[in-house]
C-alpha atoms as an extended CHARMM CRD file, in Angstrom:
* protein
*
       106  EXT
         1         1  MET       CA              0.0000000000        0.0000000000        0.0000000000  PROA      1               0.0000000000
         2         2  SER       CA              1.4140000000        3.3530000000       -0.9810000000  PROA      2               0.0000000000
         3         3  ILE       CA              1.7870000000        6.2560000000        1.4130000000  PROA      3               0.0000000000
         4         4  GLU       CA             -0.8740000000        8.1490000000       -0.5420000000  PROA      4               0.0000000000
         5         5  GLU       CA             -3.3400000000        5.3200000000        0.0650000000  PROA      5               0.0000000000
         6         6  LYS       CA             -2.5030000000        5.3010000000        3.7820000000  PROA      6               0.0000000000
         7         7  TYR       CA             -3.0360000000        9.0590000000        4.0080000000  PROA      7               0.0000000000
         8         8  GLY       CA             -6.3510000000        8.5760000000        2.2150000000  PROA      8               0.0000000000
         9         9  TYR       CA             -7.5770000000        6.3870000000        5.0870000000  PROA      9               0.0000000000
        10        10  TYR       CA             -6.5570000000        9.0110000000        7.6390000000  PROA      10              0.0000000000
        11        11  GLU       CA             -8.2480000000       11.7560000000        5.6510000000  PROA      11              0.0000000000
        12        12  ALA       CA            -11.4490000000        9.7230000000        5.3490000000  PROA      12              0.0000000000
        13        13  ALA       CA            -11.5270000000        9.0550000000        9.0910000000  PROA      13              0.0000000000
        14        14  PHE       CA            -10.7510000000       12.7020000000        9.8710000000  PROA      14              0.0000000000
        15        15  ALA       CA            -13.6360000000       13.7640000000        7.6120000000  PROA      15              0.0000000000
        16        16  GLU       CA            -15.9380000000       11.6330000000        9.7880000000  PROA      16              0.0000000000
        17        17  SER       CA            -14.7590000000       13.2290000000       13.0420000000  PROA      17              0.0000000000
        18        18  ASP       CA            -18.1690000000       14.7140000000       13.8030000000  PROA      18              0.0000000000
        19        19  LYS       CA            -19.5900000000       11.1910000000       13.9010000000  PROA      19              0.0000000000
        20        20  LEU       CA            -16.6260000000        9.2620000000       15.3330000000  PROA      20              0.0000000000
        21        21  VAL       CA            -15.5500000000       11.5300000000       18.2140000000  PROA      21              0.0000000000
        22        22  PRO       CA            -18.8990000000       11.2450000000       20.0670000000  PROA      22              0.0000000000
        23        23  GLU       CA            -18.7980000000        7.4630000000       19.5980000000  PROA      23              0.0000000000
        24        24  LEU       CA            -15.3320000000        7.3630000000       21.1220000000  PROA      24              0.0000000000
        25        25  SER       CA            -16.4080000000        9.5900000000       24.0200000000  PROA      25              0.0000000000
        26        26  LYS       CA            -19.2220000000        7.1290000000       24.7160000000  PROA      26              0.0000000000
        27        27  ALA       CA            -16.7680000000        4.2130000000       24.6270000000  PROA      27              0.0000000000
        28        28  LEU       CA            -14.6230000000        5.9640000000       27.2470000000  PROA      28              0.0000000000
        29        29  LEU       CA            -17.6730000000        6.1560000000       29.5020000000  PROA      29              0.0000000000
        30        30  GLU       CA            -18.0760000000        2.4080000000       29.1180000000  PROA      30              0.0000000000
        31        31  LEU       CA            -14.4010000000        1.8960000000       29.9660000000  PROA      31              0.0000000000
        32        32  GLU       CA            -14.6660000000        3.8970000000       33.2000000000  PROA      32              0.0000000000
        33        33  PRO       CA            -15.9470000000        1.1380000000       35.5040000000  PROA      33              0.0000000000
        34        34  LEU       CA            -13.4710000000       -1.3750000000       34.0770000000  PROA      34              0.0000000000
        35        35  ILE       CA            -10.3980000000        0.5430000000       35.2900000000  PROA      35              0.0000000000
        36        36  TYR       CA             -9.5800000000       -0.5130000000       38.8420000000  PROA      36              0.0000000000
        37        37  SER       CA             -7.9740000000        2.7540000000       39.9620000000  PROA      37              0.0000000000
        38        38  GLU       CA             -6.0490000000        5.7250000000       38.6280000000  PROA      38              0.0000000000
        39        39  GLU       CA             -2.8150000000        3.8380000000       39.3270000000  PROA      39              0.0000000000
        40        40  TYR       CA             -3.6640000000        0.4110000000       37.8570000000  PROA      40              0.0000000000
        41        41  CYS       CA             -6.1880000000       -0.9530000000       35.4040000000  PROA      41              0.0000000000
        42        42  THR       CA             -6.4510000000       -4.2790000000       37.2660000000  PROA      42              0.0000000000
        43        43  GLU       CA             -6.7170000000       -5.1240000000       40.9390000000  PROA      43              0.0000000000
        44        44  GLY       CA             -3.4110000000       -7.0070000000       40.8990000000  PROA      44              0.0000000000
        45        45  GLY       CA             -1.3090000000       -3.8440000000       40.5160000000  PROA      45              0.0000000000
        46        46  LEU       CA              0.9910000000       -2.6800000000       37.7360000000  PROA      46              0.0000000000
        47        47  SER       CA              1.0410000000       -5.1460000000       34.8440000000  PROA      47              0.0000000000
        48        48  TYR       CA              1.4420000000       -5.4880000000       31.0910000000  PROA      48              0.0000000000
        49        49  ASP       CA             -2.2340000000       -4.5800000000       30.8680000000  PROA      49              0.0000000000
        50        50  ASP       CA             -1.3450000000       -1.1000000000       32.1210000000  PROA      50              0.0000000000
        51        51  ILE       CA              1.3880000000       -0.6840000000       29.5350000000  PROA      51              0.0000000000
        52        52  ASP       CA             -0.9640000000       -1.7500000000       26.7710000000  PROA      52              0.0000000000
        53        53  LEU       CA             -3.9860000000        0.2590000000       27.9380000000  PROA      53              0.0000000000
        54        54  TRP       CA             -2.0530000000        3.4250000000       28.7220000000  PROA      54              0.0000000000
        55        55  SER       CA             -0.3560000000        3.4610000000       25.3350000000  PROA      55              0.0000000000
        56        56  ARG       CA             -3.6950000000        3.0220000000       23.5680000000  PROA      56              0.0000000000
        57        57  LEU       CA             -5.3800000000        5.7150000000       25.6520000000  PROA      57              0.0000000000
        58        58  ARG       CA             -2.4130000000        8.0470000000       25.1980000000  PROA      58              0.0000000000
        59        59  SER       CA             -2.8290000000        7.8460000000       21.4380000000  PROA      59              0.0000000000
        60        60  LEU       CA             -6.4190000000        9.0650000000       21.8510000000  PROA      60              0.0000000000
        61        61  THR       CA             -5.2930000000       12.2860000000       23.5380000000  PROA      61              0.0000000000
        62        62  VAL       CA             -4.3540000000       13.6530000000       20.1080000000  PROA      62              0.0000000000
        63        63  ILE       CA             -8.0660000000       13.8220000000       19.2550000000  PROA      63              0.0000000000
        64        64  LYS       CA             -9.4260000000       17.3170000000       19.7070000000  PROA      64              0.0000000000
        65        65  GLY       CA            -12.9370000000       17.4830000000       21.1120000000  PROA      65              0.0000000000
        66        66  LEU       CA            -12.8250000000       14.1180000000       22.8350000000  PROA      66              0.0000000000
        67        67  GLU       CA            -15.1480000000       14.4240000000       25.8080000000  PROA      67              0.0000000000
        68        68  TYR       CA            -14.6270000000       12.9300000000       29.1960000000  PROA      68              0.0000000000
        69        69  PRO       CA            -17.5350000000       12.5700000000       31.6100000000  PROA      69              0.0000000000
        70        70  PRO       CA            -18.9320000000       15.5640000000       33.5140000000  PROA      70              0.0000000000
        71        71  LYS       CA            -16.7130000000       14.8430000000       36.5190000000  PROA      71              0.0000000000
        72        72  ALA       CA            -13.6170000000       15.5150000000       34.4420000000  PROA      72              0.0000000000
        73        73  ARG       CA            -12.2330000000       19.0180000000       34.6140000000  PROA      73              0.0000000000
        74        74  PRO       CA             -9.6180000000       20.7630000000       32.5010000000  PROA      74              0.0000000000
        75        75  ARG       CA             -6.0920000000       20.7730000000       33.9020000000  PROA      75              0.0000000000
        76        76  PRO       CA             -5.2790000000       21.5080000000       36.6570000000  PROA      76              0.0000000000
        77        77  ARG       CA             -7.9890000000       19.5860000000       38.4450000000  PROA      77              0.0000000000
        78        78  PRO       CA             -8.3040000000       17.9810000000       41.8600000000  PROA      78              0.0000000000
        79        79  ARG       CA             -7.4970000000       14.2750000000       41.6720000000  PROA      79              0.0000000000
        80        80  ARG       CA            -10.5940000000       13.1610000000       43.5390000000  PROA      80              0.0000000000
        81        81  ALA       CA            -12.8400000000       15.0210000000       41.0670000000  PROA      81              0.0000000000
        82        82  CYS       CA            -11.3630000000       13.2780000000       38.0110000000  PROA      82              0.0000000000
        83        83  HSD       CA            -12.9530000000       10.7670000000       35.7640000000  PROA      83              0.0000000000
        84        84  ARG       CA            -11.0840000000        7.5140000000       36.2510000000  PROA      84              0.0000000000
        85        85  VAL       CA             -9.9320000000        7.1970000000       32.6060000000  PROA      85              0.0000000000
        86        86  ARG       CA             -8.4480000000       10.7110000000       32.5970000000  PROA      86              0.0000000000
        87        87  ALA       CA             -6.9370000000       10.2720000000       36.0620000000  PROA      87              0.0000000000
        88        88  TYR       CA             -5.3290000000        7.0280000000       34.8730000000  PROA      88              0.0000000000
        89        89  LEU       CA             -3.8400000000        8.8100000000       31.8470000000  PROA      89              0.0000000000
        90        90  ASP       CA             -2.5520000000       11.6770000000       33.9690000000  PROA      90              0.0000000000
        91        91  HSD       CA             -1.0430000000        9.2980000000       36.5410000000  PROA      91              0.0000000000
        92        92  PHE       CA              1.0430000000        7.4270000000       33.9640000000  PROA      92              0.0000000000
        93        93  GLU       CA              1.9990000000       10.6180000000       32.1540000000  PROA      93              0.0000000000
        94        94  LYS       CA              3.6260000000       11.7960000000       35.3740000000  PROA      94              0.0000000000
        95        95  LEU       CA              4.9660000000        8.3970000000       36.4670000000  PROA      95              0.0000000000
        96        96  ALA       CA              6.5960000000        7.5980000000       33.1210000000  PROA      96              0.0000000000
        97        97  ASP       CA              7.5130000000       11.2150000000       32.3450000000  PROA      97              0.0000000000
        98        98  VAL       CA              5.9490000000       10.7430000000       28.9020000000  PROA      98              0.0000000000
        99        99  PRO       CA              3.6790000000       13.6030000000       27.8450000000  PROA      99              0.0000000000
       100       100  LEU       CA              0.2020000000       13.1860000000       26.4760000000  PROA      100             0.0000000000
       101       101  TYR       CA             -0.7610000000       14.7060000000       23.1500000000  PROA      101             0.0000000000
       102       102  ASP       CA             -3.4230000000       17.1350000000       24.4040000000  PROA      102             0.0000000000
       103       103  VAL       CA             -1.3490000000       20.1870000000       23.5130000000  PROA      103             0.0000000000
       104       104  MET       CA             -1.1970000000       19.1520000000       19.8600000000  PROA      104             0.0000000000
       105       105  ALA       CA             -4.6800000000       17.6610000000       19.4780000000  PROA      105             0.0000000000
       106       106  ILE       CA             -6.3120000000       18.1300000000       16.0890000000  PROA      106             0.0000000000
């Protein structure tokens, strides 16, 4: 597949942002109760699941307009008032010293 074809897929998905971003926001709401805490996604503590989930969630932070539940607040926000998905992202951003993509979201 040529690079032009690959970019075509990205452009097509980007053109559907008005439809896809709300669907993704809804999926994050469904993920909320599945995350054990803001430090770990499973009850057993830090695991490969955290590495996998955090990297996938981090890639979503590049999406402008992605909505977190009403409890979420823009940075800075009190930890106890955070939505669990966002708190989890913020925790690993700080722990790993790897920034999220919010500042360059498109």
